[in-house]
mmCIF file of C-alpha atoms in Angstrom:
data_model
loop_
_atom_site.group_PDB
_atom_site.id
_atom_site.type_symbol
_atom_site.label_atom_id
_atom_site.label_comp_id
_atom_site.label_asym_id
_atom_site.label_seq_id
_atom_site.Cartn_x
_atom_site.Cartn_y
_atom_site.Cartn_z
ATOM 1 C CA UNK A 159 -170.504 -8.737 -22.870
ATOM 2 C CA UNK A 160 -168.660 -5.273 -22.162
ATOM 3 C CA UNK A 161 -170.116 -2.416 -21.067
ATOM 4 C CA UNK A 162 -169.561 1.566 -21.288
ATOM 5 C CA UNK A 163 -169.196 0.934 -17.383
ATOM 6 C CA UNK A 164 -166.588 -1.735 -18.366
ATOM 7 C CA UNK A 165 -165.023 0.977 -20.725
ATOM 8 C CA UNK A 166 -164.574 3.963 -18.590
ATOM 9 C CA UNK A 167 -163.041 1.601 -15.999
ATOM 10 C CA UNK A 168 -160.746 0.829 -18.514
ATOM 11 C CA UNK A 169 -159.994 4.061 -20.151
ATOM 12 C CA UNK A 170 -160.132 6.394 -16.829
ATOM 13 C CA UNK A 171 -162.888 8.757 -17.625
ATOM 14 C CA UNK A 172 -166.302 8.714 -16.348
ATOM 15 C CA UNK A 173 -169.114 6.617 -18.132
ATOM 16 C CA UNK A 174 -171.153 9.711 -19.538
ATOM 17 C CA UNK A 175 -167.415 10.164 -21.542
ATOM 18 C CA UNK A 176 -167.615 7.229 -22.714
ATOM 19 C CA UNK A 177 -171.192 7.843 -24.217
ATOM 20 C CA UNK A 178 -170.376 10.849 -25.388
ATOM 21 C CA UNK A 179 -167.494 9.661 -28.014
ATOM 22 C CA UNK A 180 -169.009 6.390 -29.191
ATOM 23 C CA UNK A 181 -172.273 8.216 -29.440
ATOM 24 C CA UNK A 182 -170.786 11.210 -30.640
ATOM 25 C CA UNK A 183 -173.366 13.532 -29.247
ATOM 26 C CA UNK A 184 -170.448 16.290 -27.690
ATOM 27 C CA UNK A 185 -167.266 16.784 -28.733
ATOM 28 C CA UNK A 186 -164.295 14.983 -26.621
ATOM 29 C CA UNK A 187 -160.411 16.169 -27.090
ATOM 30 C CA UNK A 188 -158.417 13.231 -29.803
ATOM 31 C CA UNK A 189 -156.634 12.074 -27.066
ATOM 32 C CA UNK A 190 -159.414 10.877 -24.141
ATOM 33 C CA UNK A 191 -161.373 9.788 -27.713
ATOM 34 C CA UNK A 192 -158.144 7.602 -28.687
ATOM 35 C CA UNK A 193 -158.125 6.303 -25.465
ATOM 36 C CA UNK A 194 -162.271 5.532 -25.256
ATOM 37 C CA UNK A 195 -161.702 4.048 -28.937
ATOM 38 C CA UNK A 196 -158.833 1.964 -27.825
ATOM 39 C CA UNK A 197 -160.469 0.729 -24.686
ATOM 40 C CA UNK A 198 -163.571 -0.612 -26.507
ATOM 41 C CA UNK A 199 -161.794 -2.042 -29.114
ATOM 42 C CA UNK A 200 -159.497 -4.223 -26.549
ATOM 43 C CA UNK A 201 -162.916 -5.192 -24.624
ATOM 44 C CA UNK A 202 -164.720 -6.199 -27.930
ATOM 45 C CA UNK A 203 -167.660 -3.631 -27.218
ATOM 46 C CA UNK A 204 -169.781 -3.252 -30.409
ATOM 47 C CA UNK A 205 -171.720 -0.057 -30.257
ATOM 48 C CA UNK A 206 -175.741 -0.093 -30.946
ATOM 49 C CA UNK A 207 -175.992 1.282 -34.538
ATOM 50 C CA UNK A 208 -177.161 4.538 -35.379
ATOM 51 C CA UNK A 209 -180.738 3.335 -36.779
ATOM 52 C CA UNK A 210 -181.318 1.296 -33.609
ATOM 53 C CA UNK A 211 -179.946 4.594 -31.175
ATOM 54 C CA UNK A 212 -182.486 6.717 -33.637
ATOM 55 C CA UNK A 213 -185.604 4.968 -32.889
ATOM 56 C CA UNK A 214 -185.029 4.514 -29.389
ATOM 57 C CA UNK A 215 -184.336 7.861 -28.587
ATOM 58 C CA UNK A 216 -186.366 9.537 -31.807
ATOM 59 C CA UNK A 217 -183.702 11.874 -32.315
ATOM 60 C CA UNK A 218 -180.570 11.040 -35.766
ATOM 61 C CA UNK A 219 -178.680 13.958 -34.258
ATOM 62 C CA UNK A 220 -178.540 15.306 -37.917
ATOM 63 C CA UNK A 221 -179.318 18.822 -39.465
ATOM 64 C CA UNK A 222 -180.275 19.393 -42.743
ATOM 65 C CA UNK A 223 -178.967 22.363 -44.161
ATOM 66 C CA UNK A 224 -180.554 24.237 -47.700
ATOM 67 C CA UNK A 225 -178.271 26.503 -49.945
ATOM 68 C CA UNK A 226 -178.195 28.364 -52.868
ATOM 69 C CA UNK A 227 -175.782 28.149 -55.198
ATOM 70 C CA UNK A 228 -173.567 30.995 -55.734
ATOM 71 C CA UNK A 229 -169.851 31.593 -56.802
ATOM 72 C CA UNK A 230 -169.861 33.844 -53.875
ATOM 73 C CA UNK A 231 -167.475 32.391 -51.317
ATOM 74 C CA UNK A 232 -169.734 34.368 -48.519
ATOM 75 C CA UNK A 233 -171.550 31.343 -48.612
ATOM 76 C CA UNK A 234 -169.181 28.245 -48.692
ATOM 77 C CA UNK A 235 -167.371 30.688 -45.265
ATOM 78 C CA UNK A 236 -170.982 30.382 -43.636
ATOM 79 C CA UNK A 237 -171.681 27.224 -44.196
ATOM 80 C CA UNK A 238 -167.802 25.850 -42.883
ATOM 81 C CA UNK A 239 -169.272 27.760 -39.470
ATOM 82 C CA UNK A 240 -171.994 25.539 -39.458
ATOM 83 C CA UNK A 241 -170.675 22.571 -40.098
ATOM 84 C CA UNK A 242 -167.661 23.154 -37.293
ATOM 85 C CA UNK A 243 -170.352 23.688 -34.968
ATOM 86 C CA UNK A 244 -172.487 21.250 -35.707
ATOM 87 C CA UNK A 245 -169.267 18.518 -35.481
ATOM 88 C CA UNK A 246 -168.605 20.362 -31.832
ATOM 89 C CA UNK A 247 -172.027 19.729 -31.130
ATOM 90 C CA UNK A 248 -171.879 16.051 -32.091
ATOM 91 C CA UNK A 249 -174.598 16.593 -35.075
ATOM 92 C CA UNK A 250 -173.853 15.324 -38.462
ATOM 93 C CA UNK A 251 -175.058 17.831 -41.385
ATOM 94 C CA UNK A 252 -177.006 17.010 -44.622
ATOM 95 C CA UNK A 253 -176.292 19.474 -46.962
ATOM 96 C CA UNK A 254 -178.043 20.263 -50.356
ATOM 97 C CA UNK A 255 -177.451 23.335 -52.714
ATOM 98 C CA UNK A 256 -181.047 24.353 -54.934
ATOM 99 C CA UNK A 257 -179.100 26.871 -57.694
ATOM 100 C CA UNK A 258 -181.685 28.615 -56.886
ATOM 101 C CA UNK A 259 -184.651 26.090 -57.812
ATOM 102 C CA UNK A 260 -187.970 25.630 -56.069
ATOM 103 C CA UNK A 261 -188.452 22.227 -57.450
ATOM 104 C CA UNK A 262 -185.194 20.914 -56.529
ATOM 105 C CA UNK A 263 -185.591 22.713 -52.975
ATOM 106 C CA UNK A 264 -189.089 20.660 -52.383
ATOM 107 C CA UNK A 265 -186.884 17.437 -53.200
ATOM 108 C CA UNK A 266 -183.893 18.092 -50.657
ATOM 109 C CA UNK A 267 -186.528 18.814 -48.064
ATOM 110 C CA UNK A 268 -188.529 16.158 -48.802
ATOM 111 C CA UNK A 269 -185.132 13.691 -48.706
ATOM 112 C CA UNK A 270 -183.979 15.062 -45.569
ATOM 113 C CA UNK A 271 -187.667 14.559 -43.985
ATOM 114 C CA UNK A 272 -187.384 10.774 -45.226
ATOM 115 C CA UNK A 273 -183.716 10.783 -43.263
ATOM 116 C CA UNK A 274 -185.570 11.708 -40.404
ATOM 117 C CA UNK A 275 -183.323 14.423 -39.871
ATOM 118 C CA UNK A 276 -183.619 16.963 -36.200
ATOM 119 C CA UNK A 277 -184.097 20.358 -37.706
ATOM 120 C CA UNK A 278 -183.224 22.645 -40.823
ATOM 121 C CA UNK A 279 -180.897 25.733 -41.752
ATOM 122 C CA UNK A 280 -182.286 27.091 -44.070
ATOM 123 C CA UNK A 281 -179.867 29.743 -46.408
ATOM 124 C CA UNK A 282 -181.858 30.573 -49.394
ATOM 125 C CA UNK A 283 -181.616 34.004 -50.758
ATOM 126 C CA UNK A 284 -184.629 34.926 -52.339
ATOM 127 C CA UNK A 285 -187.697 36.388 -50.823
ATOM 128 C CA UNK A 286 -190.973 33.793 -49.746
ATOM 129 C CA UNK A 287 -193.169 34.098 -52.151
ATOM 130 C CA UNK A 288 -192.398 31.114 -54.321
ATOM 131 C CA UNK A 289 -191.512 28.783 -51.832
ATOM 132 C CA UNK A 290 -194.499 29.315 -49.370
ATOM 133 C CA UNK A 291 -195.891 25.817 -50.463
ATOM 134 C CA UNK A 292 -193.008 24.619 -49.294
ATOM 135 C CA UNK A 293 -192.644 26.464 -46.374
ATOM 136 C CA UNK A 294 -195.988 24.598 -44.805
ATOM 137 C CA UNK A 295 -194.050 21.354 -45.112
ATOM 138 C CA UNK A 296 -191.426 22.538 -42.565
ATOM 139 C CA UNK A 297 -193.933 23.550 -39.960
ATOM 140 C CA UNK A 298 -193.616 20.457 -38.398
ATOM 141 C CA UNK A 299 -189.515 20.230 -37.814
ATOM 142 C CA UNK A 300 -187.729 22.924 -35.969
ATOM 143 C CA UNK A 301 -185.758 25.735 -38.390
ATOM 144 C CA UNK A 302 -183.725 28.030 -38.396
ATOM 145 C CA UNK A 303 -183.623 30.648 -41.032
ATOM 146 C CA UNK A 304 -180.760 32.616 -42.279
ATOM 147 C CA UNK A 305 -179.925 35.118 -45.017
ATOM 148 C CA UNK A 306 -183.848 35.490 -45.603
ATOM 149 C CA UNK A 307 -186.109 38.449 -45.884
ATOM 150 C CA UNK A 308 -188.874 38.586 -43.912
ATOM 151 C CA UNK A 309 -191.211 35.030 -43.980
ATOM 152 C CA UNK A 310 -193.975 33.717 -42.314
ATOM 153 C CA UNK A 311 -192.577 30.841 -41.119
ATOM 154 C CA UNK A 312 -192.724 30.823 -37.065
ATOM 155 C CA UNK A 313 -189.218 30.108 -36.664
ATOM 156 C CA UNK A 314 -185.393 31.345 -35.107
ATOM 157 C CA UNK A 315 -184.100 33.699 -37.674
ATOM 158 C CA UNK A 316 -179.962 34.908 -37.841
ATOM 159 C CA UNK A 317 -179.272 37.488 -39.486
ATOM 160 C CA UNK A 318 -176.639 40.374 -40.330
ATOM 161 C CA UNK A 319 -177.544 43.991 -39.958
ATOM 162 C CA UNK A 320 -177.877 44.800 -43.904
ATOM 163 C CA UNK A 321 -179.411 48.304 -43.179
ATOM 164 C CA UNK A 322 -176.624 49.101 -40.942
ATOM 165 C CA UNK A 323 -173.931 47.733 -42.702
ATOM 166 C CA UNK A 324 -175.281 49.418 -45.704
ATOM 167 C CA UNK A 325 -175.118 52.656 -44.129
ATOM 168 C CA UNK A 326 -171.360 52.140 -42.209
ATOM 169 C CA UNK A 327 -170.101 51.499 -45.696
ATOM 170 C CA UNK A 328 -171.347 54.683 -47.406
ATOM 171 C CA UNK A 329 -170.731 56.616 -43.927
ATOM 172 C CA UNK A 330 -167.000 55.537 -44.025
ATOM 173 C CA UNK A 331 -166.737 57.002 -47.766
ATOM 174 C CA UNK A 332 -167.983 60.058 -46.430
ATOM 175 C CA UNK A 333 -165.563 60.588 -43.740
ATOM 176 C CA UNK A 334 -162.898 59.918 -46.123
ATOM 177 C CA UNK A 335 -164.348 63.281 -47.691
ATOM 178 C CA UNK A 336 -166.096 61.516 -50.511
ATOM 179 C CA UNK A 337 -169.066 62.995 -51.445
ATOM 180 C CA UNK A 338 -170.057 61.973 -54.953
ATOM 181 C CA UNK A 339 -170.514 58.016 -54.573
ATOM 182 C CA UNK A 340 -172.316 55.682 -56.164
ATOM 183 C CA UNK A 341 -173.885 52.160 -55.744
ATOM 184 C CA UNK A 342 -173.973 49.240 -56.686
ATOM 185 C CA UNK A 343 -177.126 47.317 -55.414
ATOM 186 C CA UNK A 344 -177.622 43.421 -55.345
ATOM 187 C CA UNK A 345 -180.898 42.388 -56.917
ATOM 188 C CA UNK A 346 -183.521 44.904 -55.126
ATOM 189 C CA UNK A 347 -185.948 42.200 -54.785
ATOM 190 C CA UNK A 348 -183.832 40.336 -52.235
ATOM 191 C CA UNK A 349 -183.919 41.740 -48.588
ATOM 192 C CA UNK A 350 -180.304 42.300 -47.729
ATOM 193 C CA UNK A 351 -179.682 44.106 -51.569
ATOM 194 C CA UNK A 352 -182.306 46.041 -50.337
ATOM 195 C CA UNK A 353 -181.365 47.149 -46.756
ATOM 196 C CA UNK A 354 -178.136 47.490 -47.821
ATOM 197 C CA UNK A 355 -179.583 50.249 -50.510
ATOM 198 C CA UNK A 356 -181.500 51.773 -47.639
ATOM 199 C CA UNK A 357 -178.506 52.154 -45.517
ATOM 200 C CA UNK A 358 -176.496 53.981 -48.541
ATOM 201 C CA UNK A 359 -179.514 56.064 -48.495
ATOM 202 C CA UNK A 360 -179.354 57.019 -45.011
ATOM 203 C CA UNK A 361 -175.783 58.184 -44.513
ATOM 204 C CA UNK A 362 -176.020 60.528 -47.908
ATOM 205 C CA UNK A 363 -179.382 61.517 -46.659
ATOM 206 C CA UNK A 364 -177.999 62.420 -43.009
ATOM 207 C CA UNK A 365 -174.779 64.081 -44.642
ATOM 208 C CA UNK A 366 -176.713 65.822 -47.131
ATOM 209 C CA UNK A 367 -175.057 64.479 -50.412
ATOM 210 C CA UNK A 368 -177.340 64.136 -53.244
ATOM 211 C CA UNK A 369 -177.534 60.847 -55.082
ATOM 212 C CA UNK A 370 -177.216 60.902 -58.981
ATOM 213 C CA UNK A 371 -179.216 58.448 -60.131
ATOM 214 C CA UNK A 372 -176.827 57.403 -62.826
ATOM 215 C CA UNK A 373 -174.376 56.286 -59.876
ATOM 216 C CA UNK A 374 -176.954 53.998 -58.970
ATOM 217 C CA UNK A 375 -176.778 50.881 -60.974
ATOM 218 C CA UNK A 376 -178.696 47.417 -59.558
ATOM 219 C CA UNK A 377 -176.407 44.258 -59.665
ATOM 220 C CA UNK A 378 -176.586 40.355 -59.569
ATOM 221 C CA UNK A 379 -174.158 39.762 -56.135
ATOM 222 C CA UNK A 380 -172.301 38.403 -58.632
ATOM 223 C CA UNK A 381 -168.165 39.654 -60.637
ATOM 224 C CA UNK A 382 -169.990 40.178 -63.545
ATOM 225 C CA UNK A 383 -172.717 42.180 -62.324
ATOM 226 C CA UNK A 384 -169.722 44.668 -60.634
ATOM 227 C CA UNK A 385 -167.920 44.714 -64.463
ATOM 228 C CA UNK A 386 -171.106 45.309 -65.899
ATOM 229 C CA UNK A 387 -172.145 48.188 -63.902
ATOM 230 C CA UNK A 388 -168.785 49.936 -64.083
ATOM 231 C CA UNK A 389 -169.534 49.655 -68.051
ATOM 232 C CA UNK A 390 -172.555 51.371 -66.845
ATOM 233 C CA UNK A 391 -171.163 54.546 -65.012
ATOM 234 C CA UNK A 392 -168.780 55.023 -67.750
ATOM 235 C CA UNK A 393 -171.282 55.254 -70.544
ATOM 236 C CA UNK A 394 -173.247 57.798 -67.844
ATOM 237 C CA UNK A 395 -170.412 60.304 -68.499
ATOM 238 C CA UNK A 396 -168.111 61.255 -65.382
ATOM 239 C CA UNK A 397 -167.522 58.914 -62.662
ATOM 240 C CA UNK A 398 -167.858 59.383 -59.462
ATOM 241 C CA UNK A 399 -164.693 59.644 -57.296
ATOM 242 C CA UNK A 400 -166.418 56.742 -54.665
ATOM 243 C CA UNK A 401 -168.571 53.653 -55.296
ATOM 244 C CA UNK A 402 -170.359 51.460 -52.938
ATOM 245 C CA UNK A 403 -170.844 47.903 -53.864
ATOM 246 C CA UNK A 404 -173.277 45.594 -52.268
ATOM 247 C CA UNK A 405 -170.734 43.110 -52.059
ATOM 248 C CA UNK A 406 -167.278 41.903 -52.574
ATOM 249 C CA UNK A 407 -168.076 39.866 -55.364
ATOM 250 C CA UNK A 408 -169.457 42.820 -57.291
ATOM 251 C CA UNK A 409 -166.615 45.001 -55.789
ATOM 252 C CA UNK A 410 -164.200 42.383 -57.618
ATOM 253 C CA UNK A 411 -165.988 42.635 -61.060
ATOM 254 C CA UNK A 412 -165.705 46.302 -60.810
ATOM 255 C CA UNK A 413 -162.386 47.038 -59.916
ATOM 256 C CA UNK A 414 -161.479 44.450 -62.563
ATOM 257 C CA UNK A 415 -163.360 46.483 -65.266
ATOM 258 C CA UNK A 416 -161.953 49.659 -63.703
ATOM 259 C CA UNK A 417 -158.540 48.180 -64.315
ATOM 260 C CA UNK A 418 -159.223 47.707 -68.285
ATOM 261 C CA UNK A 419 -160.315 51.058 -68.825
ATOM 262 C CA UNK A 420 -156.708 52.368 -67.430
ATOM 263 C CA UNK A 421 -158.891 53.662 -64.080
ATOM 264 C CA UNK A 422 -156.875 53.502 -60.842
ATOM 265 C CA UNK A 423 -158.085 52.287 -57.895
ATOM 266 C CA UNK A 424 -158.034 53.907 -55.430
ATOM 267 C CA UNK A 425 -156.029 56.592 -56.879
ATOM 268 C CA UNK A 426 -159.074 57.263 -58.955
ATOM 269 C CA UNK A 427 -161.639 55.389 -57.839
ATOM 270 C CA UNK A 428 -162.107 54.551 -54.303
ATOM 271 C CA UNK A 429 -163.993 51.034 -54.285
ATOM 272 C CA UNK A 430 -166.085 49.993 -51.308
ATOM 273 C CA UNK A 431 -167.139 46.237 -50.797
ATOM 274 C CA UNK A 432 -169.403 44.064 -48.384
ATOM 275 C CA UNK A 433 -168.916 41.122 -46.888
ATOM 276 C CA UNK A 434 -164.925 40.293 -46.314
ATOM 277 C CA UNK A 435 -164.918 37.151 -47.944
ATOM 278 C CA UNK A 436 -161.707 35.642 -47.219
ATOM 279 C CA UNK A 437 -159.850 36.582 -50.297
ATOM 280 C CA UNK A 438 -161.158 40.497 -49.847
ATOM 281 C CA UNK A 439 -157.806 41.060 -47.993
ATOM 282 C CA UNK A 440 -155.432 39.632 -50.813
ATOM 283 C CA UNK A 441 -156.699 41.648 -54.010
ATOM 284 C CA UNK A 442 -154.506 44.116 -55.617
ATOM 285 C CA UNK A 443 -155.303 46.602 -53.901
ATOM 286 C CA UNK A 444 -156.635 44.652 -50.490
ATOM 287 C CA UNK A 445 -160.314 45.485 -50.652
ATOM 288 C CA UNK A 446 -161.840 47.993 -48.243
ATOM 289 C CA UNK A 447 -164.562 45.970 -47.000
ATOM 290 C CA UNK A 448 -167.857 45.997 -44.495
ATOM 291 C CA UNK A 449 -167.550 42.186 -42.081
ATOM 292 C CA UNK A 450 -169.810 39.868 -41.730
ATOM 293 C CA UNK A 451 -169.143 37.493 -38.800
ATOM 294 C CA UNK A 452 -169.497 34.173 -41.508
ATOM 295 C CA UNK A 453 -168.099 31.617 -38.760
ATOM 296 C CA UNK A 454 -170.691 33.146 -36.154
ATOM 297 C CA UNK A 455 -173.081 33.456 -38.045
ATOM 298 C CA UNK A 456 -172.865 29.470 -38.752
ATOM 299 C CA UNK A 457 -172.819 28.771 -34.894
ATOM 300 C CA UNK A 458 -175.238 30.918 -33.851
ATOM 301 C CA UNK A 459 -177.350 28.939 -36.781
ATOM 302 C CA UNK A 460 -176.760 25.598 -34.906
ATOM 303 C CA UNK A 461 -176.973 27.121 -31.541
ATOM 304 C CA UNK A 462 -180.748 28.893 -32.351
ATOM 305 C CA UNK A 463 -181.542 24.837 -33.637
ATOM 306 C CA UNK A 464 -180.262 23.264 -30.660
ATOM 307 C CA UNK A 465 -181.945 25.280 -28.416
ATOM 308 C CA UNK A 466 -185.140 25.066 -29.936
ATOM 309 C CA UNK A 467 -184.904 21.659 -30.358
ATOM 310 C CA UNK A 468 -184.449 21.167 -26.430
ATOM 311 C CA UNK A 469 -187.253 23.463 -25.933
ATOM 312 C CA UNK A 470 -189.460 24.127 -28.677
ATOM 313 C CA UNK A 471 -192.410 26.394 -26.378
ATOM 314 C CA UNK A 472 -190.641 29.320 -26.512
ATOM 315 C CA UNK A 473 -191.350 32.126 -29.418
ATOM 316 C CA UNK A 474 -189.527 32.464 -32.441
ATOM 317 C CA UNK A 475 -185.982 34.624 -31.960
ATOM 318 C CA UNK A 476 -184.145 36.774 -33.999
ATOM 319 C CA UNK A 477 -180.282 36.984 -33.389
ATOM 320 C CA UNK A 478 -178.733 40.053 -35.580
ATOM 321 C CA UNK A 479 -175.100 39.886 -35.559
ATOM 322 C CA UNK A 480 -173.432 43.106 -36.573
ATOM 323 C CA UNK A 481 -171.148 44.153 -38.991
ATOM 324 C CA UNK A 482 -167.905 46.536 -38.890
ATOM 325 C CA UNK A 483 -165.819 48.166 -41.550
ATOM 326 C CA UNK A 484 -162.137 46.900 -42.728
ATOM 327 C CA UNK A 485 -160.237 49.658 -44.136
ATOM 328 C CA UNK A 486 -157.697 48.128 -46.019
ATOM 329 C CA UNK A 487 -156.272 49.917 -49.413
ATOM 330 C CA UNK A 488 -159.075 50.226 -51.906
ATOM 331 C CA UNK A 489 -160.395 53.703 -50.619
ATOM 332 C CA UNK A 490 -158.370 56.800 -50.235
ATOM 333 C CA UNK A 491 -158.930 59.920 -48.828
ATOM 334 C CA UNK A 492 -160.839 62.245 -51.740
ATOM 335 C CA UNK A 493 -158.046 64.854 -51.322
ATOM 336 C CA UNK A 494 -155.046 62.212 -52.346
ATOM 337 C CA UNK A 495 -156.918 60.611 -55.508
ATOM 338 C CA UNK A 496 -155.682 62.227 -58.683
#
């Protein structure tokens, strides 16, 4: 019976290759693969099955991966990160969406426990309350948590800076000599809607702009919550010349509103956004936007859960990865708007 000895011999790479692609446990360039493949197939080597490989070693080299369902795009980007990374890493991924339901969350963690999975990502955004029965169940499997206000799971956490995000958006307004802006917020009872909030309430603090509470309208992260609150502002009498939105989605929903009513943007509305979803640069006008690093925040997701999983002793990290401002042609400079 062949070997992976027998293999390498025949395919010119070193055994631990050889492991590597019919185990699948690191990445290995298509063409030493093909040639590992190729070499095993001519020497009739059958490879132990996954189940068998599993209970030897006690490990399925598979993640399981929570969601909630959004329309947002900011989260189908993250999770292509994570999934990338993962295949680099030689991990399969389980993924499960919970629209936003506790009961369906306890079944797709109680699934991927049966499927003897390695560790979670968890991407669930919605503060802990309500899920802190389920949260005990995961005490026992490493996780990583991302997109999450504070919990008190012990456990890696990734994260974008809302707070300063929040406040590079509104400070970039301001330097374009904007100084009545609104805001709209994402639902204040999530984390990043509020840190985001906070940081819009920094930079008008620290430039000493007022902020009219009717230029302050709370959204859903949603388009319609952005059309909605632009319906808002306009029945609040005189728009501001700026408004910050927590995110592109909302941004969208706004400017589309905007649009209807025969307002201009930017020409008379300059329209901040959050995110830079991948579509944010191909609007009409190309969205000015704050980034989020979506493909590293996916790695560094997998990375956190690798590492823990090799050596699970050390305490609980938090990796903040931070964002940065696209100007692109949605805001103008106060002085050139109409």
């Amino acid at each position: 019976m062949a070997t992976m000895k027998d293999i390498a011999k025949l395919a010119g790479v070193s055994t631990s290759t050889v492991s590597h692609v019919i185990n699948k446990t690191r990445f290995v360039s298509d063409e030493i693969a093909e040639r590992v493949n190729n070499a095993a197939k001519e020497l009739n080597y059958y490879a132990p099955s996954a189940l068998a490989r599993s209970l030897k070693i006690n490990r399925t080299n598979t993640f399981g991966m929570i969601v909630t369902t959004s329309t947002n795009p900011f989260f189908g980007e993250v999770v292509k990160g994570v999934e990338r990374s993962c295949y680099h890493a030689g991990y399969n991924l389980i993924l499960c969406n919970t629209e936003g339901d506790a009961t369906r969350m306890k079944a797709s963690i109680d699934t991927m426990m049966q499927k003897r999975v390695d560790g979670f990502i968890l991407m669930c955004s919605t503060m802990e309350g309500e899920y802190s029965d389920i949260l005990e169940k995961l005490k026992s499997v490493p996780v990583v948590v991302m997109d999450w206000g504070p919990i008190s799971l012990p456990c890696d956490k990734i994260q974008d800076n809302s707070l300063r995000g929040g406040y590079l958006a509104t400070k970039h307004l301001i330097d374009k000599g904007h100084t009545a802006i609104g805001c709209i917020t994402g639902p204040l009872v999530k984390h990043q809607a509020q840190m985001r909030y906070q940081g819009f309430k920094r930079a008008m603090k620290e430039a000493s702009l007022p902020i009219n509470p009717k230029w302050v309208v709370e959204g859903d992260f949603e388009c319609e919550g952005g059309y909605q609150a632009f319906a808002a502002f306009n029945k609040n009498g005189d728009l501001p010349s700026a408004i910050f939105a927590g995110n592109d989605m909302m941004a969208m929903g706004l400017i589309n509103a905007a649009n209807e009513q025969g307002i201009s943007v930017p020409r008379d509305l300059s329209v901040m956004g959050y995110d830079d979803i991948h579509i944010a640069k191909y609007m009409t006008p190309s969205l000015t936007t704050v980034h989020q690093p979506k493909y590293r925040l996916g790695k560094a997701a997998v990375d956190a859960l690798i590492a823990r999983i090799g050596n699970g002793e050390h305490p609980p990290q938090i990796v903040e990865l931070e964002p940065t401002v696209m100007e692109r042609g949605s805001v103008i400079e106060a002085g050139e708007q109409a």
